Coordinates of C-alpha atoms in Angstrom, one line a residue:
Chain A
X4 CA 6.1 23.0 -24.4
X5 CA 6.4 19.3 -24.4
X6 CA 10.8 19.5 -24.3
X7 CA 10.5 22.1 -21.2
X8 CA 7.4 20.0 -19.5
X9 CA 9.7 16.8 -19.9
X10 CA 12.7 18.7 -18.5
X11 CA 10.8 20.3 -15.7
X12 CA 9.3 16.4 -14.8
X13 CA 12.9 15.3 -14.4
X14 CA 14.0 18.1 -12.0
X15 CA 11.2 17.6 -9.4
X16 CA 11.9 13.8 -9.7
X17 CA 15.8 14.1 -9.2
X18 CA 14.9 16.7 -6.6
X19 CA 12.1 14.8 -4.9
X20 CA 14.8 12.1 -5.0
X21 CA 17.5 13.6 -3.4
X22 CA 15.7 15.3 -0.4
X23 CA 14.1 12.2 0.2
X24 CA 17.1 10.2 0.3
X25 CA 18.9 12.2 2.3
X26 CA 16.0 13.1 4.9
X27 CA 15.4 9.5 4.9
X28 CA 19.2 9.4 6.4
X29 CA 18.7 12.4 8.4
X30 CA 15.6 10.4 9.8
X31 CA 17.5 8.0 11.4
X32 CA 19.7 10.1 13.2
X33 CA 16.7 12.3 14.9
X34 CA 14.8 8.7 15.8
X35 CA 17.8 8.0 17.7
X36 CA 18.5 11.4 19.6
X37 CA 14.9 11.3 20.3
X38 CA 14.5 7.7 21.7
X39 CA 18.0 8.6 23.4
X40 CA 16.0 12.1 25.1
X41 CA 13.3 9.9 26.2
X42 CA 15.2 7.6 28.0
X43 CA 17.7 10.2 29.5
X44 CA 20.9 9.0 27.3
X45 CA 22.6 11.5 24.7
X46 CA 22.2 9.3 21.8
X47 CA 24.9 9.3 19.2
X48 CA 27.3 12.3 20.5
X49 CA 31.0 12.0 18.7
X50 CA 30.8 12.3 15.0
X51 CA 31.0 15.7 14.2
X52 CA 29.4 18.2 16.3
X53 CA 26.7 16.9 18.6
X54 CA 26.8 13.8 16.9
X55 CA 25.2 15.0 13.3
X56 CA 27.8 13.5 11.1
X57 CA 26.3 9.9 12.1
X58 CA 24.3 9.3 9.1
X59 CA 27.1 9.7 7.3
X60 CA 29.4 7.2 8.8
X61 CA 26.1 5.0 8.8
X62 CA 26.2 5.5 5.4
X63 CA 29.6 4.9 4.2
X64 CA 29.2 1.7 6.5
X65 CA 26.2 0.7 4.6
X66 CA 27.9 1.5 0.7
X67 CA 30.9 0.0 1.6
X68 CA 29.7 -3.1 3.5
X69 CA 30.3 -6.3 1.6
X70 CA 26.9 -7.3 -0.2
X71 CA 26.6 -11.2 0.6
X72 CA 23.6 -13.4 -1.4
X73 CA 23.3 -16.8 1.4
X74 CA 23.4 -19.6 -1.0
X75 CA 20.1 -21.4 -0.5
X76 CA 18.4 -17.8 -1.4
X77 CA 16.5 -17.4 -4.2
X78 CA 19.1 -14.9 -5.7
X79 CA 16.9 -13.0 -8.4
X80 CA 14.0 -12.6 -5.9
X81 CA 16.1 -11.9 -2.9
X82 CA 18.0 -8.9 -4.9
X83 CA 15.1 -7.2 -6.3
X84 CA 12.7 -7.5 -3.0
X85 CA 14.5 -4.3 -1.3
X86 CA 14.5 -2.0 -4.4
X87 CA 10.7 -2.7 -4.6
X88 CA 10.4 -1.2 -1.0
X89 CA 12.4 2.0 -1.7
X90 CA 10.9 2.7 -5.3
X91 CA 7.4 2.4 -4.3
X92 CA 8.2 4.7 -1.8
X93 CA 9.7 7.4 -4.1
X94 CA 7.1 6.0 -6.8
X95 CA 4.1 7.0 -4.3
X96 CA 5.2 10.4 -4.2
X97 CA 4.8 11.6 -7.3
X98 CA 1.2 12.8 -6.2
X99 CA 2.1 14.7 -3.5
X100 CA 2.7 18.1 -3.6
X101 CA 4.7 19.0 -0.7
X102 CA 4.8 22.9 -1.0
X103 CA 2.2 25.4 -2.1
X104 CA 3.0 26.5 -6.0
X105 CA 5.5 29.1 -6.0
X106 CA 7.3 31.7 -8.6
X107 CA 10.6 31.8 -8.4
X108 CA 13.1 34.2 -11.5
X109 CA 9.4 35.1 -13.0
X110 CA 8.3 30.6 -13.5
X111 CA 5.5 29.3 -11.6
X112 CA 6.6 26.5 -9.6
X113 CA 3.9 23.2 -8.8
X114 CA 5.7 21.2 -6.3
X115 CA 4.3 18.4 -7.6
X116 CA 5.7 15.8 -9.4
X117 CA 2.5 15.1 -11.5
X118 CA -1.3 16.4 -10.2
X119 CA -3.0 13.6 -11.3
X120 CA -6.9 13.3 -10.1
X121 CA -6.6 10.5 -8.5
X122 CA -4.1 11.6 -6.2
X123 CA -4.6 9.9 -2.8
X124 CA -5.9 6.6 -4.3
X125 CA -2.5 6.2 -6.2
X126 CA -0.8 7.6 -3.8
X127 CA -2.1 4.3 -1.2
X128 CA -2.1 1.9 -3.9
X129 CA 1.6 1.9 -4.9
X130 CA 2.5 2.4 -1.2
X131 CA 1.0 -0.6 -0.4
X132 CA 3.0 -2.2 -3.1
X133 CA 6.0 -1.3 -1.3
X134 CA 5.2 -4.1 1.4
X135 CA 6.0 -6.8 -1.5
X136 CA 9.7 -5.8 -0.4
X137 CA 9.3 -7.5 3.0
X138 CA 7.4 -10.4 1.5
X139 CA 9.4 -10.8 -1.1
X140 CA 12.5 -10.7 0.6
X141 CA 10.8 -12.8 3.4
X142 CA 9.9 -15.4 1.3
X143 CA 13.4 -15.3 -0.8
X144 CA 15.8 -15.5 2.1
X145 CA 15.4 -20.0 3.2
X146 CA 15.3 -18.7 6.7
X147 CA 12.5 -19.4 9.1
X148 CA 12.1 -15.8 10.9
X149 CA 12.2 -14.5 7.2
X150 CA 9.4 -16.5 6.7
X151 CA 7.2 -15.6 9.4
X152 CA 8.0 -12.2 8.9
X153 CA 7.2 -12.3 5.6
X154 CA 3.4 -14.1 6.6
X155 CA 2.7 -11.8 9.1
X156 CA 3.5 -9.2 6.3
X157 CA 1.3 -10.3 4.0
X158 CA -1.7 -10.4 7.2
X159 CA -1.0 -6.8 7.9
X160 CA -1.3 -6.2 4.0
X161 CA -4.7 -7.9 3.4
X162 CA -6.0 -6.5 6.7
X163 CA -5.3 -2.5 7.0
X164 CA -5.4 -1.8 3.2
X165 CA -9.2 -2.5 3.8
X166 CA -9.1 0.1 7.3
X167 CA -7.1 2.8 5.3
X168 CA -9.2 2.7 2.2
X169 CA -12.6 2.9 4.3
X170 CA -11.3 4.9 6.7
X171 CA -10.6 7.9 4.0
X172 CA -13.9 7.3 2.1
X173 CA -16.1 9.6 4.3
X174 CA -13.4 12.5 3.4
X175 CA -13.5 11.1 -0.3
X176 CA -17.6 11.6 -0.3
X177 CA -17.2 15.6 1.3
X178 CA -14.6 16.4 -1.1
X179 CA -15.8 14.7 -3.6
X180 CA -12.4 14.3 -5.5
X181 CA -9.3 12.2 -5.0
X182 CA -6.6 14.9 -5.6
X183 CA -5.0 16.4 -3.0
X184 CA -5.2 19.8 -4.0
X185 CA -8.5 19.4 -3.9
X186 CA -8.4 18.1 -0.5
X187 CA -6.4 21.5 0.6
X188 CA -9.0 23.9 -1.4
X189 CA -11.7 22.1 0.2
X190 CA -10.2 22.1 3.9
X191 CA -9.3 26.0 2.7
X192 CA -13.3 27.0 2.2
X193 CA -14.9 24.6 4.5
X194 CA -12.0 24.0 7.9
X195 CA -9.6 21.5 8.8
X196 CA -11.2 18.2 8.1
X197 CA -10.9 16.4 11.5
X198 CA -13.5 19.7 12.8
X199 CA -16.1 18.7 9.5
X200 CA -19.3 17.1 9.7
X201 CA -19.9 16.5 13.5
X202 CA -16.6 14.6 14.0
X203 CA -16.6 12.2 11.2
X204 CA -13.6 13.5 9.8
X205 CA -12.0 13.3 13.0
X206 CA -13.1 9.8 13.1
X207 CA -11.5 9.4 9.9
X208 CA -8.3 11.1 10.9
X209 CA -7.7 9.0 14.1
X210 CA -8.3 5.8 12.0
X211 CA -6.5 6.4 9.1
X212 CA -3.9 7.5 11.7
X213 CA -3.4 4.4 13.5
X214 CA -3.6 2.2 9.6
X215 CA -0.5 4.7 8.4
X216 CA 1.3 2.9 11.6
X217 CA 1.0 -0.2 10.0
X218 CA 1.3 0.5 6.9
X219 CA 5.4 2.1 7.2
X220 CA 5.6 -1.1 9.9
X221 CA 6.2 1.3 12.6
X222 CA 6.4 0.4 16.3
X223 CA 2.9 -0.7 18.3
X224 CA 2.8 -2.6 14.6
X225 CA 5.9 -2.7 13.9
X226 CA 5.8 -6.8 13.9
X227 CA 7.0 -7.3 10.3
X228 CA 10.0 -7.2 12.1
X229 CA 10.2 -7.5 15.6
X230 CA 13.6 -7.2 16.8
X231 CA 13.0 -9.6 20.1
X232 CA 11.0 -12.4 18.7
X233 CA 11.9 -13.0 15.2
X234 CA 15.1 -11.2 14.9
X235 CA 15.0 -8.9 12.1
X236 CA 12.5 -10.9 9.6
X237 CA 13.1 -10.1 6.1
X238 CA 15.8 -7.9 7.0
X239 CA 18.1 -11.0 8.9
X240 CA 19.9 -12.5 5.8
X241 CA 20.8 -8.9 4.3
X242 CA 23.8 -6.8 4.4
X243 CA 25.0 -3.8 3.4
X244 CA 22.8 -1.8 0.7
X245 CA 20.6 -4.1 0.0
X246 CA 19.3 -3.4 4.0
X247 CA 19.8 -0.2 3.7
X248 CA 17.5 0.1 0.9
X249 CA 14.8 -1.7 3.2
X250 CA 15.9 0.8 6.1
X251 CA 15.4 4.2 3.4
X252 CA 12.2 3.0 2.2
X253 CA 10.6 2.9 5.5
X254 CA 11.7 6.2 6.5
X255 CA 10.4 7.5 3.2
X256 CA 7.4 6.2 3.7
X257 CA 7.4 7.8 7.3
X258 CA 7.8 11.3 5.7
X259 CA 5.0 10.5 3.3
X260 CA 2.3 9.4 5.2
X261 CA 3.3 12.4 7.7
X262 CA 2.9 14.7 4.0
X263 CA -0.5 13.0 3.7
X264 CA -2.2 13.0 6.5
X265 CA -2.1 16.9 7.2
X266 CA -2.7 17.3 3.3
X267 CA -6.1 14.9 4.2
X268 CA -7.0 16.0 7.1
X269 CA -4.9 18.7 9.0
X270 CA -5.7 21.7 6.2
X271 CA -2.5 20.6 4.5
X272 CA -0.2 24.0 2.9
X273 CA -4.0 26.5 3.8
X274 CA -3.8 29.7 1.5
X275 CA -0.7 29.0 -0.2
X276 CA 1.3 31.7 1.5
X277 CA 4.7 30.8 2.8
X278 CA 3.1 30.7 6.3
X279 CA 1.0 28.0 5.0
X280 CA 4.2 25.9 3.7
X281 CA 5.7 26.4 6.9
X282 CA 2.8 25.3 8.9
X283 CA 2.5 21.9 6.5
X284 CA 6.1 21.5 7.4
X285 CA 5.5 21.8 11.2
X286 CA 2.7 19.3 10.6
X287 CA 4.3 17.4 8.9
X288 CA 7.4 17.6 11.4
X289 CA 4.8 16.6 14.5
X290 CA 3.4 13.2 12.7
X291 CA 7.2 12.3 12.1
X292 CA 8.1 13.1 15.3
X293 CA 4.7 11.3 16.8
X294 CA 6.2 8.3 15.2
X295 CA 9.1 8.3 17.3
X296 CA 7.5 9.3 20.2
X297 CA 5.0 6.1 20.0
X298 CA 8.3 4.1 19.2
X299 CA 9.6 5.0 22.5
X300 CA 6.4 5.2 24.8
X301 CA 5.0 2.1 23.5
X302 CA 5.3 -1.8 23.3
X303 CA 4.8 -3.7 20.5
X304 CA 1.7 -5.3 20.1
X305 CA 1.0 -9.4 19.3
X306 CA -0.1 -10.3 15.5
X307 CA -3.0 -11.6 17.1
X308 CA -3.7 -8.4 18.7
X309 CA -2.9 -6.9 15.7
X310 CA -5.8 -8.5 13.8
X311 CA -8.3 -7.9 16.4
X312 CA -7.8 -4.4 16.6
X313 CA -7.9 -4.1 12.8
X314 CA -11.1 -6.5 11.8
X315 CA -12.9 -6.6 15.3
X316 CA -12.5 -2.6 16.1
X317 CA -10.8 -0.4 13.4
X318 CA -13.0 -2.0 9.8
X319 CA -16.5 -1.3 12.2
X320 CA -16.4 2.0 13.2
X321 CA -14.7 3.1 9.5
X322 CA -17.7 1.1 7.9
X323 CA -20.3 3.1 10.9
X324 CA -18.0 6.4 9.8
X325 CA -19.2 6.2 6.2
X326 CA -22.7 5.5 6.8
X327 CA -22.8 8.4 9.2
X328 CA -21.3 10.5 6.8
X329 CA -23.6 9.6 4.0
X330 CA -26.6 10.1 6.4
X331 CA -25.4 13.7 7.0
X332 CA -24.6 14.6 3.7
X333 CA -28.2 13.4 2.5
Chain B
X1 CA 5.3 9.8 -29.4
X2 CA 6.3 9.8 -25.6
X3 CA 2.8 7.4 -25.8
X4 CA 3.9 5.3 -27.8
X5 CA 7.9 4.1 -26.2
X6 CA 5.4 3.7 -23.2
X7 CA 3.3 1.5 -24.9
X8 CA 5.9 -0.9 -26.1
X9 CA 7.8 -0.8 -23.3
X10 CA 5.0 -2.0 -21.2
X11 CA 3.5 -4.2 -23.3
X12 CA 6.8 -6.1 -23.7
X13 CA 7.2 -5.7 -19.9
X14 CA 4.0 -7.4 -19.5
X15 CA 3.5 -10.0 -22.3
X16 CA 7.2 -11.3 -20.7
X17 CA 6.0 -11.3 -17.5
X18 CA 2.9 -13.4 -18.1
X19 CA 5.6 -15.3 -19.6
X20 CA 7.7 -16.2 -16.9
X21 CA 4.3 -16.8 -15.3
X22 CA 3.4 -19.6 -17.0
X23 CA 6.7 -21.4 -17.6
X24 CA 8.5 -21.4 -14.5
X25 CA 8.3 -24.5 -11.9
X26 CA 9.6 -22.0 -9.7
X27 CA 6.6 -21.0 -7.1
X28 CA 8.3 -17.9 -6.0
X29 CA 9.0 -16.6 -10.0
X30 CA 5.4 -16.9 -11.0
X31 CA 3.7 -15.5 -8.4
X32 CA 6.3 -12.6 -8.3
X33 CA 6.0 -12.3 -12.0
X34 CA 2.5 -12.4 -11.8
X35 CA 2.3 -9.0 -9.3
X36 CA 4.7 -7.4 -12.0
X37 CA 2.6 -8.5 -14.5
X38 CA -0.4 -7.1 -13.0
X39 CA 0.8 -3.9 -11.9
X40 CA 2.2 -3.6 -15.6
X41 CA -1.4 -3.5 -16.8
X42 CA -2.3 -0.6 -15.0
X43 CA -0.1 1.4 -17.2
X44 CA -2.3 1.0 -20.2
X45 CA -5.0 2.5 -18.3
X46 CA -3.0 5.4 -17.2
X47 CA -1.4 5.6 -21.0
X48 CA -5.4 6.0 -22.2
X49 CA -6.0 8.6 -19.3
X50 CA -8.2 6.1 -17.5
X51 CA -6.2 6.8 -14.0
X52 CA -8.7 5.8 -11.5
X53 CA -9.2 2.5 -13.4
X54 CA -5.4 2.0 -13.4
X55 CA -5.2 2.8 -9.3
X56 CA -8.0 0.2 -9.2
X57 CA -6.2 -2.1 -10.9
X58 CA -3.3 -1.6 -8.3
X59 CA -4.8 -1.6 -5.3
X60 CA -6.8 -4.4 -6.2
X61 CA -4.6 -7.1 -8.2
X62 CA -1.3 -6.5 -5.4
X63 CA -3.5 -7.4 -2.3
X64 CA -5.3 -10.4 -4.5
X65 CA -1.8 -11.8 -5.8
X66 CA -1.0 -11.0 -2.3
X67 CA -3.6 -13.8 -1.2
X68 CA -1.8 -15.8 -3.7
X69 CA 1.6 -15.8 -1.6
X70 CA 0.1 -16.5 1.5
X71 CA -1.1 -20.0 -0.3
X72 CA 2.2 -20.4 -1.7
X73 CA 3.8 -19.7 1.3
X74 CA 1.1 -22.7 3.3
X75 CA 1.4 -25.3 0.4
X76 CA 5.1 -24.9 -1.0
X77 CA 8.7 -24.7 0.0
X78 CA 8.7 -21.6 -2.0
X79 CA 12.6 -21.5 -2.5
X80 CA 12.7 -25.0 -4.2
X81 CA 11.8 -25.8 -7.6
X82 CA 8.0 -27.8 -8.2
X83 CA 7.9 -30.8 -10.0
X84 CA 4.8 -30.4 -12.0
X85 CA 3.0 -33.5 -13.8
X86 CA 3.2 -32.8 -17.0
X87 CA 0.1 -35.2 -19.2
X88 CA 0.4 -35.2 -23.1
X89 CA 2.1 -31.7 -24.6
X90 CA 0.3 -31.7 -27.3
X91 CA -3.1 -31.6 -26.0
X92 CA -2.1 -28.5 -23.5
X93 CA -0.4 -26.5 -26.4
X94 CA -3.1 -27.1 -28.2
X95 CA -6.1 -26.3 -26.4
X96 CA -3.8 -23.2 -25.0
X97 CA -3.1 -21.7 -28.4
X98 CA -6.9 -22.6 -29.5
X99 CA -7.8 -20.5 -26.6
X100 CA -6.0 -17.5 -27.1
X101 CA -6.9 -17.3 -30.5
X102 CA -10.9 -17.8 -29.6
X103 CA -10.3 -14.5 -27.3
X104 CA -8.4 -12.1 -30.0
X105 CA -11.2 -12.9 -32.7
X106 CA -13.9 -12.2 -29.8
X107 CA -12.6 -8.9 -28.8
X108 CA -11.3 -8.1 -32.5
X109 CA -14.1 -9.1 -34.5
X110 CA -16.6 -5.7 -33.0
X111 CA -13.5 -3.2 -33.8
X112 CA -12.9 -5.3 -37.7
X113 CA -16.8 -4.9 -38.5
X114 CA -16.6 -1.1 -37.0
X115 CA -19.6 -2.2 -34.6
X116 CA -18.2 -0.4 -31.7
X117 CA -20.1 2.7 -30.9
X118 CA -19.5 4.9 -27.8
X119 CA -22.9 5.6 -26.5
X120 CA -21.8 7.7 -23.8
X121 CA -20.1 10.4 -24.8
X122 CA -17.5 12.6 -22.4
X123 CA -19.5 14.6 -19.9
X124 CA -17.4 17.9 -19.8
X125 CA -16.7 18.6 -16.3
X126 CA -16.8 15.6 -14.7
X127 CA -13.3 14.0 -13.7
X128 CA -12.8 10.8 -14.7
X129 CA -14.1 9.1 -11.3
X130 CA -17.2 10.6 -11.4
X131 CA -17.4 9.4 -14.6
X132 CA -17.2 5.8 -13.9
X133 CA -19.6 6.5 -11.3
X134 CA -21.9 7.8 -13.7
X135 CA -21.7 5.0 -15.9
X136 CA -21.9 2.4 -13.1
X137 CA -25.1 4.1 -11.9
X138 CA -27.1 4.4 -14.9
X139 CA -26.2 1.8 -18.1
X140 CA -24.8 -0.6 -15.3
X141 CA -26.4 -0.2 -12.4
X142 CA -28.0 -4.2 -12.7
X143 CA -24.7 -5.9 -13.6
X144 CA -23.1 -3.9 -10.6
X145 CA -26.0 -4.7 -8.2
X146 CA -25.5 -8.5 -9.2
X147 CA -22.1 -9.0 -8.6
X148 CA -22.5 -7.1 -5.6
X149 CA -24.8 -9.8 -4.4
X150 CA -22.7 -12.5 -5.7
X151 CA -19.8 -11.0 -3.9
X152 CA -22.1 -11.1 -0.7
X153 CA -23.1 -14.9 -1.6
X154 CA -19.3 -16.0 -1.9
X155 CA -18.5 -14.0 1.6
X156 CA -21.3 -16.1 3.4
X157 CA -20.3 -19.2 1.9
X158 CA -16.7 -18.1 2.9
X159 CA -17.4 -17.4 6.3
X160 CA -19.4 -20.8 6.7
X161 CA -16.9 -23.3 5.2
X162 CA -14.2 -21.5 7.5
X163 CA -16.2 -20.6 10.7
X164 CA -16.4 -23.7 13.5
X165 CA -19.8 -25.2 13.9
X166 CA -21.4 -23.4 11.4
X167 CA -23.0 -26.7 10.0
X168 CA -25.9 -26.9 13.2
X169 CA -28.3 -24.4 13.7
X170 CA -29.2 -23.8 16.9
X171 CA -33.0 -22.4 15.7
X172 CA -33.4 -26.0 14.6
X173 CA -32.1 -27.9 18.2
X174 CA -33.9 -28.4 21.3
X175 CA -32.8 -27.1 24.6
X176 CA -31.8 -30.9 25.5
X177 CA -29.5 -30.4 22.5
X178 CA -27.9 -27.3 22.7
X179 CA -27.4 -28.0 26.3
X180 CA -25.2 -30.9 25.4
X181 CA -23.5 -28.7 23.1
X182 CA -22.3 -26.5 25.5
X183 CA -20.8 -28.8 27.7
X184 CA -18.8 -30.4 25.3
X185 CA -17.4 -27.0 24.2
X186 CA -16.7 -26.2 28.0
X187 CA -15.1 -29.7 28.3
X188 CA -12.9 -28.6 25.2
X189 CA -12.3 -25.5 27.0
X190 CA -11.3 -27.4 30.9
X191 CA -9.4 -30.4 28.6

């Protein structure tokens, strides 16, 4: 039991792994034939057919790129900070389970790394670990944009790990559990979450929402490193793998948060038929793709802006959101 | 025994990170060592299948520590070495050892003397969040309610030391008063 648990563990991590890695590539190459769409280009068109090769030259580029340490870095700090952002990443999620349970040669399947029951809570936590890597790498790299980057970092840390963790507490207090397949079982008996409770969930949704932009660094808050004013912050002094690590953690994190927010709130995989796994993949498809989409429709917001929005707007209405919720449920 | 390598291997994780804490001049090591350290912890909690504790301890020791940078980052050049004044050896060693060995005989002189005794037992059922919440709401619910209010005191206090003019009170002026006030902030304003 134990041998064939273990062995079973390591399959859905290497597999987990892999996809992950590799969509994280594949991400790249649909955010730039999308942005390319919206603004009536082609986007990347000759390697391989219709241009789907790219990642993979990106990639070879990236392995075989020389991996230069600056010498006034603090080497140690400045090595490890990107392998903190991509492991969190992957770390986060082992509590996710991305497919319905299914039997394939006769053995039941969980696609879930480990079902844990406190599911989302980890899950948020160790994601919002993975913006050390900017900080860290930020603070490492003897470079003045680093170092901004790396303080606004630690702003948008402080500020919307308090919107996301109030934001999902109303959902918390209707479920009343932290897994996530509890969250689906719920949404399964009771409707979607954002249509629960006279639009407190929805409230929820939207919120939680907007703090998953911040939290992958994506664009209206994507000021960690804002291309125009502060080159590419932590990222400037890198090269090779060490930025691509940076670059596969954030899409990983993308595809996450676009797993967890139908899982929350959306009705995540439903019955557990293969419809139901299709329609959390098209779910999950539309937040990725909605991240894109804002990427190329909107401008990028000041930190000061930022801040507002979060402590002046956003932590208010989540705080209202739960004391609704609790007056309802009473 | 898949316990047990996890044990070690986090308790040596940690103990060495505390370590480096302590010892190194080097801002950027010991706060980074620190958040290691911390996060480090919360495997112990998972290891004795107290997960929500351990997610607590996450969540809440990476944004504090957090906190922590943004201070080194203000009052350091965090990628240079920091001299440190260092007063008689002796006496710190000292007192530091003294201290750590006051702490193991207070938390190991209850288990020695077998005076530990679990008063609330497992309610079957109950995950282990709800349990905590049990716990905190019944045997607890004073401490919690306390350090609530303490929390709420240190906020205030927070809020006033940082906040601009928070010294006057404007219940305590005449309107002679706060009129002068307000043209000197519209002069700041104009200037």
């Amino acid at each position: 039991m134990e041998v064939a648990y273990l062995i079973e563990t390591v399959i859905k991590v290497v597999v987990v792994l892999l996809v992950f890695s590799a969509l994280a590539g594949i991400g790249t190459y649909f955010e730039r034939k999308v942005l390319a769409f919206m603004q009536r280009r082609l986007g990347p068109m000759n390697v391989g057919p219709y241009g789907m090769l790219q990642f993979g030259a990106d990639a070879i580029k990236l392995f075989t790129k020389e991996d230069i340490i600056p010498s006034n870095v603090v080497a140690p700090i400045f090595k490890i900070a990107p392998v903190i952002t991509a492991a969190t990443a992957f770390i986060a999620a082992a509590a996710i389970p991305f497919l319905p349970e299914f039997t394939i040669f006769g053995y039941t399947v969980h696609p879930i790394v480990s079902d844990i029951n406190i599911g989302i809570l980890y899950i948020l936590g160790v994601m919002g670990v993975g913006l050390y890597g900017p900080l860290l790498g930020g603070m490492a790299s003897a470079n003045k944009f680093s170092l901004l980057s790396a303080a606004r970092g630690a702003a948008v840390f402080i500020s919307y790990e308090v919107v996301t963790g109030l934001s999902i507490l109303a959902p918390i207090m209707m479920v009343g559990s932290l897994s996530l397949i509890d969250f689906n079982d719920y949404q399964l008996e009771n409707g979607w979450m954002i249509f629960n409770m006279y639009g407190v969930g929805f409230v929820a949704f939207i919120l939680f929402w907007i703090a998953g932009f911040a939290e992958t660094g994506r664009t209206p808050f994507h000021l960690i490193a804002n291309d125009h004013e502060i080159i590419d912050g932590f990222g400037t002094e890198y090269s090779g793998m060490r930025w691509g690590l940076f670059f596969i953690g954030e899409y990983a994190n993308m595809f996450f948060i676009s797993f967890v927010i139908p899982l929350l709130f959306l009705g995540g995989y439903g019955d557990g038929s293969f419809l139901g796994a299709m329609a959390l993949l098209g779910k999950m498809s539309f937040f990725f793709f909605f991240f894109l989409w804002t990427r190329a429709a909107w401008p990028d917001v000041r930190p000061d802006q930022l801040m507002w929005l979060c402590w002046k707007v956003l932590m208010p209405i989540a705080v209202l959101n739960i004391l609704i919720a609790a007056i309802v449920m009473i | 025994m898949f316990e047990a390598i996890a044990f070690y291997l986090f308790a040596f994780l940690t103990t060495l990170m505390f370590f480096i804490t302590v010892t190194t001049s080097q801002a950027l090591y010991a706060l980074t060592a620190l958040a290691a350290g911390m996060i480090f912890i919360s495997a112990f909690f998972f290891i004795l299948g107290a997960d929500f504790l351990g997610a607590v301890q996450i969540v809440v020791y990476s944004g504090a520590v957090m906190a922590l940078y943004a201070f080194g980052m203000m009052f350091f050049d965090s990628t240079r070495e920091v001299k440190e004044k260092q007063g008689n050896k002796l006496i710190v060693s000292g007192l530091s050892i003294l201290a750590a060995i006051l702490v193991v005989l207070i938390f190991a002189a209850p288990m020695v003397t077998d005076n530990i005794v679990a008063l609330y037992p497992v309610i079957e059922g109950a995950g282990n969040t709800q349990q905590v919440g049990m716990v905190l709401f019944t045997k607890y619910l004073v401490p919690f309610e306390v350090a609530a209010v303490m929390l709420l005191v240190a906020m205030i206090a927070g809020i006033v030391l940082a906040g601009k003019k928070m010294d006057l009170s404007i219940t305590l002026m005449n309107d002679a008063e706060i009129k002068d006030m307000k043209k000197d902030q519209n002069k700041k304003v104009l200037s």
